[in-house]
Amino acid sequence: MNILVVEDEMMLREGLVDLLEGAGHEVTAVADGVSAVDAGTNGTFELVLLDWMLPKLDGVEVCRRLRMARPTLPILMLTAKGSEADKVVGLKTGADDYVTKPFGVKELLARVEAFERRAARQPSGAEVVDLDGCVLDLGRCRGTRGDHGFELTAREVGILRWLHRHRARTVSRGELLQHVWGLSPEMETRTVDVTIGNLRKKIERDPASPAIIVSVKGVGYAWGGA
Ligand code: CA
């Protein structure tokens, strides 16, 4: 599996990387909450091992943000907090499971394997959306319109996922900046418009008259098929 490890204690982080790579996984490691949201939102990870106490953003907040951007991404919390109340907070925030520190190597690997088995049982291609003659395979970062195939960047997939997930309403530029880019919603928002302009050239039948990502004047963007 492609695993994101989020742990600020260097010894533990390196130990986890060695352990998981030794078990045949691909591992990326980051040391703070902001990097975790950035990597987890835009990467192609299949599991996140997330420490609870982190600099910049704590594990609960990271979990909440990842959950919004990637609803199906499995999250395993690593926590020194063993009390039942803390576990409940972690699980309510959207963690799928937790391991209490200090944990045994065998226990951790067993939990990771359980996620792997669960993933193998899930039907693939669950993230395919079909609209206005365009088929978008968000899980594999690509799409087709008629005979024409194209690749999607991780950022473009993030935008499409967010709009599709919130297709019942209009999404503001600031919201996209915050959840897809991991930036402050108050930053200048030309970036969003430029990226969506390029994305429309790939996916829309007529980019000048979009039917998939529609503009909502004065507010932002909306999924066209709502
Ligand atoms: Ca920590």
PDB file of C-alpha atoms and ligand atoms in Angstrom:
ATOM      1  CA  MET A   1       0.000   0.000   0.000  1.00  0.00           C
ATOM      2  CA  ASN A   2       0.959   3.617  -0.460  1.00  0.00           C
ATOM      3  CA  ILE A   3       1.122   4.935   3.115  1.00  0.00           C
ATOM      4  CA  LEU A   4       1.511   8.447   4.537  1.00  0.00           C
ATOM      5  CA  VAL A   5       3.177   8.510   7.961  1.00  0.00           C
ATOM      6  CA  VAL A   6       2.623  11.655  10.056  1.00  0.00           C
ATOM      7  CA  GLU A   7       4.810  11.734  13.152  1.00  0.00           C
ATOM      8  CA  ASP A   8       6.874  14.559  14.615  1.00  0.00           C
ATOM      9  CA  GLU A   9       9.200  12.441  16.770  1.00  0.00           C
ATOM     10  CA  MET A  10      12.085  11.660  14.450  1.00  0.00           C
ATOM     11  CA  MET A  11      13.070   8.324  15.971  1.00  0.00           C
ATOM     12  CA  LEU A  12       9.544   7.011  15.830  1.00  0.00           C
ATOM     13  CA  ARG A  13       8.959   8.386  12.335  1.00  0.00           C
ATOM     14  CA  GLU A  14      12.075   6.719  10.965  1.00  0.00           C
ATOM     15  CA  GLY A  15      11.227   3.518  12.786  1.00  0.00           C
ATOM     16  CA  LEU A  16       7.764   3.455  11.215  1.00  0.00           C
ATOM     17  CA  VAL A  17       9.168   4.098   7.742  1.00  0.00           C
ATOM     18  CA  ASP A  18      11.679   1.247   8.116  1.00  0.00           C
ATOM     19  CA  LEU A  19       9.052  -1.075   9.503  1.00  0.00           C
ATOM     20  CA  LEU A  20       6.472  -0.405   6.791  1.00  0.00           C
ATOM     21  CA  GLU A  21       8.970  -0.405   3.934  1.00  0.00           C
ATOM     22  CA  GLY A  22      10.298  -3.684   5.294  1.00  0.00           C
ATOM     23  CA  ALA A  23       6.760  -5.063   5.027  1.00  0.00           C
ATOM     24  CA  GLY A  24       6.644  -4.078   1.335  1.00  0.00           C
ATOM     25  CA  HIS A  25       4.773  -0.762   1.525  1.00  0.00           C
ATOM     26  CA  GLU A  26       5.591   2.521  -0.183  1.00  0.00           C
ATOM     27  CA  VAL A  27       5.985   5.132   2.524  1.00  0.00           C
ATOM     28  CA  THR A  28       6.097   8.923   2.611  1.00  0.00           C
ATOM     29  CA  ALA A  29       6.734  10.598   5.966  1.00  0.00           C
ATOM     30  CA  VAL A  30       5.962  14.142   7.139  1.00  0.00           C
ATOM     31  CA  ALA A  31       6.539  15.734  10.548  1.00  0.00           C
ATOM     32  CA  ASP A  32       3.767  18.310  11.074  1.00  0.00           C
ATOM     33  CA  GLY A  33       0.033  18.767  10.633  1.00  0.00           C
ATOM     34  CA  VAL A  34       0.122  21.290   7.793  1.00  0.00           C
ATOM     35  CA  SER A  35       2.387  19.064   5.669  1.00  0.00           C
ATOM     36  CA  ALA A  36       0.091  16.149   6.471  1.00  0.00           C
ATOM     37  CA  VAL A  37      -2.998  17.928   5.136  1.00  0.00           C
ATOM     38  CA  ASP A  38      -1.122  19.059   2.042  1.00  0.00           C
ATOM     39  CA  ALA A  39       0.275  15.614   1.246  1.00  0.00           C
ATOM     40  CA  GLY A  40      -2.838  13.674   2.207  1.00  0.00           C
ATOM     41  CA  THR A  41      -5.219  15.884   0.236  1.00  0.00           C
ATOM     42  CA  ASN A  42      -3.277  15.851  -2.977  1.00  0.00           C
ATOM     43  CA  GLY A  43      -1.474  12.541  -2.889  1.00  0.00           C
ATOM     44  CA  THR A  44      -2.562   9.066  -3.871  1.00  0.00           C
ATOM     45  CA  PHE A  45      -2.238   7.525  -0.443  1.00  0.00           C
ATOM     46  CA  GLU A  46      -4.254   4.469   0.532  1.00  0.00           C
ATOM     47  CA  LEU A  47      -3.707   4.784   4.280  1.00  0.00           C
ATOM     48  CA  VAL A  48      -2.602   7.514   6.700  1.00  0.00           C
ATOM     49  CA  LEU A  49      -0.853   6.743   9.993  1.00  0.00           C
ATOM     50  CA  LEU A  50      -1.537   9.883  11.944  1.00  0.00           C
ATOM     51  CA  ASP A  51       0.019  10.951  15.230  1.00  0.00           C
ATOM     52  CA  TRP A  52      -2.303  12.840  17.580  1.00  0.00           C
ATOM     53  CA  MET A  53       0.061  15.433  19.079  1.00  0.00           C
ATOM     54  CA  LEU A  54       1.646  17.338  16.180  1.00  0.00           C
ATOM     55  CA  PRO A  55       3.117  20.793  15.587  1.00  0.00           C
ATOM     56  CA  LYS A  56       1.178  23.374  13.527  1.00  0.00           C
ATOM     57  CA  LEU A  57      -2.092  21.397  13.399  1.00  0.00           C
ATOM     58  CA  ASP A  58      -2.985  18.584  15.772  1.00  0.00           C
ATOM     59  CA  GLY A  59      -3.977  15.119  14.594  1.00  0.00           C
ATOM     60  CA  VAL A  60      -7.681  15.641  15.219  1.00  0.00           C
ATOM     61  CA  GLU A  61      -7.753  18.733  12.988  1.00  0.00           C
ATOM     62  CA  VAL A  62      -5.657  16.981  10.317  1.00  0.00           C
ATOM     63  CA  CYS A  63      -8.086  14.080  10.431  1.00  0.00           C
ATOM     64  CA  ARG A  64     -11.081  16.383  10.081  1.00  0.00           C
ATOM     65  CA  ARG A  65      -9.598  18.166   7.055  1.00  0.00           C
ATOM     66  CA  LEU A  66      -8.467  14.985   5.323  1.00  0.00           C
ATOM     67  CA  ARG A  67     -11.881  13.483   5.919  1.00  0.00           C
ATOM     68  CA  MET A  68     -13.554  16.405   4.160  1.00  0.00           C
ATOM     69  CA  ALA A  69     -11.240  16.355   1.165  1.00  0.00           C
ATOM     70  CA  ARG A  70     -10.958  12.580   0.806  1.00  0.00           C
ATOM     71  CA  PRO A  71     -13.934  10.898   2.463  1.00  0.00           C
ATOM     72  CA  THR A  72     -12.801   7.345   1.741  1.00  0.00           C
ATOM     73  CA  LEU A  73      -9.137   7.670   2.761  1.00  0.00           C
ATOM     74  CA  PRO A  74      -8.471   5.294   5.697  1.00  0.00           C
ATOM     75  CA  ILE A  75      -6.893   6.946   8.755  1.00  0.00           C
ATOM     76  CA  LEU A  76      -5.193   5.073  11.577  1.00  0.00           C
ATOM     77  CA  MET A  77      -4.498   7.303  14.592  1.00  0.00           C
ATOM     78  CA  LEU A  78      -1.384   6.813  16.694  1.00  0.00           C
ATOM     79  CA  THR A  79      -2.085   8.144  20.112  1.00  0.00           C
ATOM     80  CA  ALA A  80      -0.430   8.311  23.481  1.00  0.00           C
ATOM     81  CA  LYS A  81      -3.822   9.195  24.858  1.00  0.00           C
ATOM     82  CA  GLY A  82      -5.263   5.949  26.073  1.00  0.00           C
ATOM     83  CA  SER A  83      -8.431   7.146  27.754  1.00  0.00           C
ATOM     84  CA  GLU A  84     -11.751   6.081  26.355  1.00  0.00           C
ATOM     85  CA  ALA A  85     -12.934   9.693  25.928  1.00  0.00           C
ATOM     86  CA  ASP A  86      -9.918  10.524  23.761  1.00  0.00           C
ATOM     87  CA  LYS A  87     -10.464   7.475  21.593  1.00  0.00           C
ATOM     88  CA  VAL A  88     -14.075   8.468  21.098  1.00  0.00           C
ATOM     89  CA  VAL A  89     -13.015  11.984  19.998  1.00  0.00           C
ATOM     90  CA  GLY A  90     -10.561  10.467  17.506  1.00  0.00           C
ATOM     91  CA  LEU A  91     -13.092   8.087  16.044  1.00  0.00           C
ATOM     92  CA  LYS A  92     -15.819  10.754  15.889  1.00  0.00           C
ATOM     93  CA  THR A  93     -13.468  13.053  13.969  1.00  0.00           C
ATOM     94  CA  GLY A  94     -13.246  10.385  11.313  1.00  0.00           C
ATOM     95  CA  ALA A  95     -10.336   8.138  12.224  1.00  0.00           C
ATOM     96  CA  ASP A  96     -11.054   4.558  11.188  1.00  0.00           C
ATOM     97  CA  ASP A  97      -8.974   2.962  13.904  1.00  0.00           C
ATOM     98  CA  TYR A  98      -6.368   3.852  16.509  1.00  0.00           C
ATOM     99  CA  VAL A  99      -3.302   2.358  18.143  1.00  0.00           C
ATOM    100  CA  THR A 100      -2.181   3.470  21.578  1.00  0.00           C
ATOM    101  CA  LYS A 101       1.495   4.315  22.099  1.00  0.00           C
ATOM    102  CA  PRO A 102       3.677   2.551  22.916  1.00  0.00           C
ATOM    103  CA  PHE A 103       2.494  -0.050  20.459  1.00  0.00           C
ATOM    104  CA  GLY A 104       4.086  -3.317  19.450  1.00  0.00           C
ATOM    105  CA  VAL A 105       5.466  -3.757  15.943  1.00  0.00           C
ATOM    106  CA  LYS A 106       3.320  -6.824  15.362  1.00  0.00           C
ATOM    107  CA  GLU A 107       0.158  -5.059  16.473  1.00  0.00           C
ATOM    108  CA  LEU A 108       0.785  -2.129  14.146  1.00  0.00           C
ATOM    109  CA  LEU A 109       1.540  -4.333  11.154  1.00  0.00           C
ATOM    110  CA  ALA A 110      -1.575  -6.388  11.875  1.00  0.00           C
ATOM    111  CA  ARG A 111      -3.710  -3.222  11.859  1.00  0.00           C
ATOM    112  CA  VAL A 112      -2.141  -2.079   8.579  1.00  0.00           C
ATOM    113  CA  GLU A 113      -2.773  -5.496   7.043  1.00  0.00           C
ATOM    114  CA  ALA A 114      -6.404  -5.277   8.135  1.00  0.00           C
ATOM    115  CA  PHE A 115      -6.739  -2.035   6.161  1.00  0.00           C
ATOM    116  CA  GLU A 116      -5.105  -3.694   3.181  1.00  0.00           C
ATOM    117  CA  ARG A 117      -7.608  -6.565   3.267  1.00  0.00           C
ATOM    118  CA  ARG A 118     -10.490  -4.103   3.593  1.00  0.00           C
ATOM    119  CA  ALA A 119      -9.219  -2.113   0.599  1.00  0.00           C
ATOM    120  CA  ALA A 120      -8.896  -5.279  -1.464  1.00  0.00           C
ATOM    121  CA  ARG A 121     -12.549  -6.108  -0.805  1.00  0.00           C
ATOM    122  CA  GLN A 122     -13.820  -2.712  -1.931  1.00  0.00           C
ATOM    123  CA  PRO A 123     -14.948  -2.439  -5.521  1.00  0.00           C
ATOM    124  CA  SER A 124     -12.464  -0.469  -7.576  1.00  0.00           C
ATOM    125  CA  GLY A 125     -13.475   2.426  -9.767  1.00  0.00           C
ATOM    126  CA  ALA A 126     -15.899   3.729  -7.143  1.00  0.00           C
ATOM    127  CA  GLU A 127     -14.762   7.236  -8.015  1.00  0.00           C
ATOM    128  CA  VAL A 128     -15.907   7.317 -11.606  1.00  0.00           C
ATOM    129  CA  VAL A 129     -18.267  10.129 -12.502  1.00  0.00           C
ATOM    130  CA  ASP A 130     -19.974  10.559 -15.840  1.00  0.00           C
ATOM    131  CA  LEU A 131     -21.387  13.913 -16.911  1.00  0.00           C
ATOM    132  CA  ASP A 132     -22.204  15.615 -20.218  1.00  0.00           C
ATOM    133  CA  GLY A 133     -20.376  12.966 -22.256  1.00  0.00           C
ATOM    134  CA  CYS A 134     -17.229  13.131 -20.129  1.00  0.00           C
ATOM    135  CA  VAL A 135     -16.152  10.187 -17.956  1.00  0.00           C
ATOM    136  CA  LEU A 136     -13.847  11.126 -15.083  1.00  0.00           C
ATOM    137  CA  ASP A 137     -11.971   8.398 -13.205  1.00  0.00           C
ATOM    138  CA  LEU A 138     -10.911  10.373 -10.145  1.00  0.00           C
ATOM    139  CA  GLY A 139      -9.251   7.398  -8.453  1.00  0.00           C
ATOM    140  CA  ARG A 140      -6.877   6.979 -11.401  1.00  0.00           C
ATOM    141  CA  CYS A 141      -6.477  10.679 -12.251  1.00  0.00           C
ATOM    142  CA  ARG A 142      -7.715  10.440 -15.815  1.00  0.00           C
ATOM    143  CA  GLY A 143     -10.732  11.006 -17.997  1.00  0.00           C
ATOM    144  CA  THR A 144     -12.152  10.438 -21.455  1.00  0.00           C
ATOM    145  CA  ARG A 145     -14.482  12.282 -23.764  1.00  0.00           C
ATOM    146  CA  GLY A 146     -15.445  10.144 -26.736  1.00  0.00           C
ATOM    147  CA  ASP A 147     -12.217   8.654 -28.106  1.00  0.00           C
ATOM    148  CA  HIS A 148     -10.065  11.301 -26.467  1.00  0.00           C
ATOM    149  CA  GLY A 149      -8.303  10.404 -23.212  1.00  0.00           C
ATOM    150  CA  PHE A 150      -6.502  12.829 -20.884  1.00  0.00           C
ATOM    151  CA  GLU A 151      -4.647  12.903 -17.576  1.00  0.00           C
ATOM    152  CA  LEU A 152      -5.754  14.880 -14.542  1.00  0.00           C
ATOM    153  CA  THR A 153      -3.351  16.377 -12.006  1.00  0.00           C
ATOM    154  CA  ALA A 154      -3.811  15.667  -8.301  1.00  0.00           C
ATOM    155  CA  ARG A 155      -4.980  19.275  -7.856  1.00  0.00           C
ATOM    156  CA  GLU A 156      -7.579  18.926 -10.598  1.00  0.00           C
ATOM    157  CA  VAL A 157      -8.829  15.697  -9.055  1.00  0.00           C
ATOM    158  CA  GLY A 158      -9.048  17.495  -5.712  1.00  0.00           C
ATOM    159  CA  ILE A 159     -11.220  20.224  -7.243  1.00  0.00           C
ATOM    160  CA  LEU A 160     -13.492  17.753  -9.016  1.00  0.00           C
ATOM    161  CA  ARG A 161     -13.858  15.626  -5.905  1.00  0.00           C
ATOM    162  CA  TRP A 162     -14.726  18.612  -3.745  1.00  0.00           C
ATOM    163  CA  LEU A 163     -17.271  20.024  -6.186  1.00  0.00           C
ATOM    164  CA  HIS A 164     -18.850  16.621  -6.771  1.00  0.00           C
ATOM    165  CA  ARG A 165     -19.049  15.846  -3.073  1.00  0.00           C
ATOM    166  CA  HIS A 166     -20.734  19.195  -2.410  1.00  0.00           C
ATOM    167  CA  ARG A 167     -22.806  19.168  -5.572  1.00  0.00           C
ATOM    168  CA  ALA A 168     -25.960  20.236  -3.740  1.00  0.00           C
ATOM    169  CA  ARG A 169     -24.533  23.730  -3.242  1.00  0.00           C
ATOM    170  CA  THR A 170     -22.173  26.385  -4.588  1.00  0.00           C
ATOM    171  CA  VAL A 171     -18.527  26.235  -3.491  1.00  0.00           C
ATOM    172  CA  SER A 172     -16.544  29.439  -2.953  1.00  0.00           C
ATOM    173  CA  ARG A 173     -13.015  30.046  -4.227  1.00  0.00           C
ATOM    174  CA  GLY A 174     -11.821  30.439  -0.637  1.00  0.00           C
ATOM    175  CA  GLU A 175     -13.220  27.025   0.239  1.00  0.00           C
ATOM    176  CA  LEU A 176     -11.352  25.427  -2.674  1.00  0.00           C
ATOM    177  CA  LEU A 177      -8.146  27.219  -1.663  1.00  0.00           C
ATOM    178  CA  GLN A 178      -8.519  25.964   1.874  1.00  0.00           C
ATOM    179  CA  HIS A 179      -9.456  22.374   1.189  1.00  0.00           C
ATOM    180  CA  VAL A 180      -7.766  21.569  -2.124  1.00  0.00           C
ATOM    181  CA  TRP A 181      -4.654  23.742  -1.843  1.00  0.00           C
ATOM    182  CA  GLY A 182      -4.410  23.740   1.943  1.00  0.00           C
ATOM    183  CA  LEU A 183      -4.045  27.547   1.887  1.00  0.00           C
ATOM    184  CA  SER A 184      -5.806  30.284   3.785  1.00  0.00           C
ATOM    185  CA  PRO A 185      -9.219  31.082   2.231  1.00  0.00           C
ATOM    186  CA  GLU A 186      -8.305  34.794   2.431  1.00  0.00           C
ATOM    187  CA  MET A 187      -5.441  34.512  -0.046  1.00  0.00           C
ATOM    188  CA  GLU A 188      -5.818  35.989  -3.508  1.00  0.00           C
ATOM    189  CA  THR A 189      -7.968  33.687  -5.559  1.00  0.00           C
ATOM    190  CA  ARG A 190      -6.788  34.079  -9.129  1.00  0.00           C
ATOM    191  CA  THR A 191      -5.007  30.711  -8.723  1.00  0.00           C
ATOM    192  CA  VAL A 192      -8.335  28.936  -8.431  1.00  0.00           C
ATOM    193  CA  ASP A 193      -9.737  30.555 -11.571  1.00  0.00           C
ATOM    194  CA  VAL A 194      -6.610  29.807 -13.618  1.00  0.00           C
ATOM    195  CA  THR A 195      -6.567  26.153 -12.537  1.00  0.00           C
ATOM    196  CA  ILE A 196     -10.280  25.729 -13.228  1.00  0.00           C
ATOM    197  CA  GLY A 197      -9.845  27.440 -16.609  1.00  0.00           C
ATOM    198  CA  ASN A 198      -7.216  24.872 -17.580  1.00  0.00           C
ATOM    199  CA  LEU A 199      -9.277  22.012 -16.197  1.00  0.00           C
ATOM    200  CA  ARG A 200     -12.292  23.081 -18.247  1.00  0.00           C
ATOM    201  CA  LYS A 201     -10.194  22.882 -21.423  1.00  0.00           C
ATOM    202  CA  LYS A 202      -9.641  19.211 -20.630  1.00  0.00           C
ATOM    203  CA  ILE A 203     -13.082  18.134 -19.541  1.00  0.00           C
ATOM    204  CA  GLU A 204     -15.712  20.448 -21.014  1.00  0.00           C
ATOM    205  CA  ARG A 205     -17.364  19.960 -24.411  1.00  0.00           C
ATOM    206  CA  ASP A 206     -17.203  23.754 -24.840  1.00  0.00           C
ATOM    207  CA  PRO A 207     -14.907  25.436 -22.259  1.00  0.00           C
ATOM    208  CA  ALA A 208     -16.509  28.806 -23.045  1.00  0.00           C
ATOM    209  CA  SER A 209     -19.898  27.424 -22.025  1.00  0.00           C
ATOM    210  CA  PRO A 210     -19.094  24.898 -19.274  1.00  0.00           C
ATOM    211  CA  ALA A 211     -21.573  22.206 -18.244  1.00  0.00           C
ATOM    212  CA  ILE A 212     -19.499  20.286 -15.647  1.00  0.00           C
ATOM    213  CA  ILE A 213     -17.895  23.056 -13.572  1.00  0.00           C
ATOM    214  CA  VAL A 214     -20.307  25.957 -13.805  1.00  0.00           C
ATOM    215  CA  SER A 215     -19.594  29.489 -12.566  1.00  0.00           C
ATOM    216  CA  VAL A 216     -21.918  31.026 -10.027  1.00  0.00           C
ATOM    217  CA  LYS A 217     -21.540  34.774 -10.321  1.00  0.00           C
ATOM    218  CA  GLY A 218     -20.319  36.468  -7.175  1.00  0.00           C
ATOM    219  CA  VAL A 219     -20.033  33.204  -5.272  1.00  0.00           C
ATOM    220  CA  GLY A 220     -17.760  30.646  -6.918  1.00  0.00           C
ATOM    221  CA  TYR A 221     -18.337  27.357  -8.684  1.00  0.00           C
ATOM    222  CA  ALA A 222     -20.822  24.499  -8.690  1.00  0.00           C
ATOM    223  CA  TRP A 223     -21.005  20.962 -10.032  1.00  0.00           C
ATOM    224  CA  GLY A 224     -23.049  21.086 -13.205  1.00  0.00           C
ATOM    225  CA  GLY A 225     -24.953  17.866 -12.694  1.00  0.00           C
ATOM    226  CA  ALA A 226     -26.613  18.652  -9.376  1.00  0.00           C
TER     227      ALA A 226
HETATM  228 CA    CA B   1       3.715  13.648  18.485  1.00  0.00          CA
END
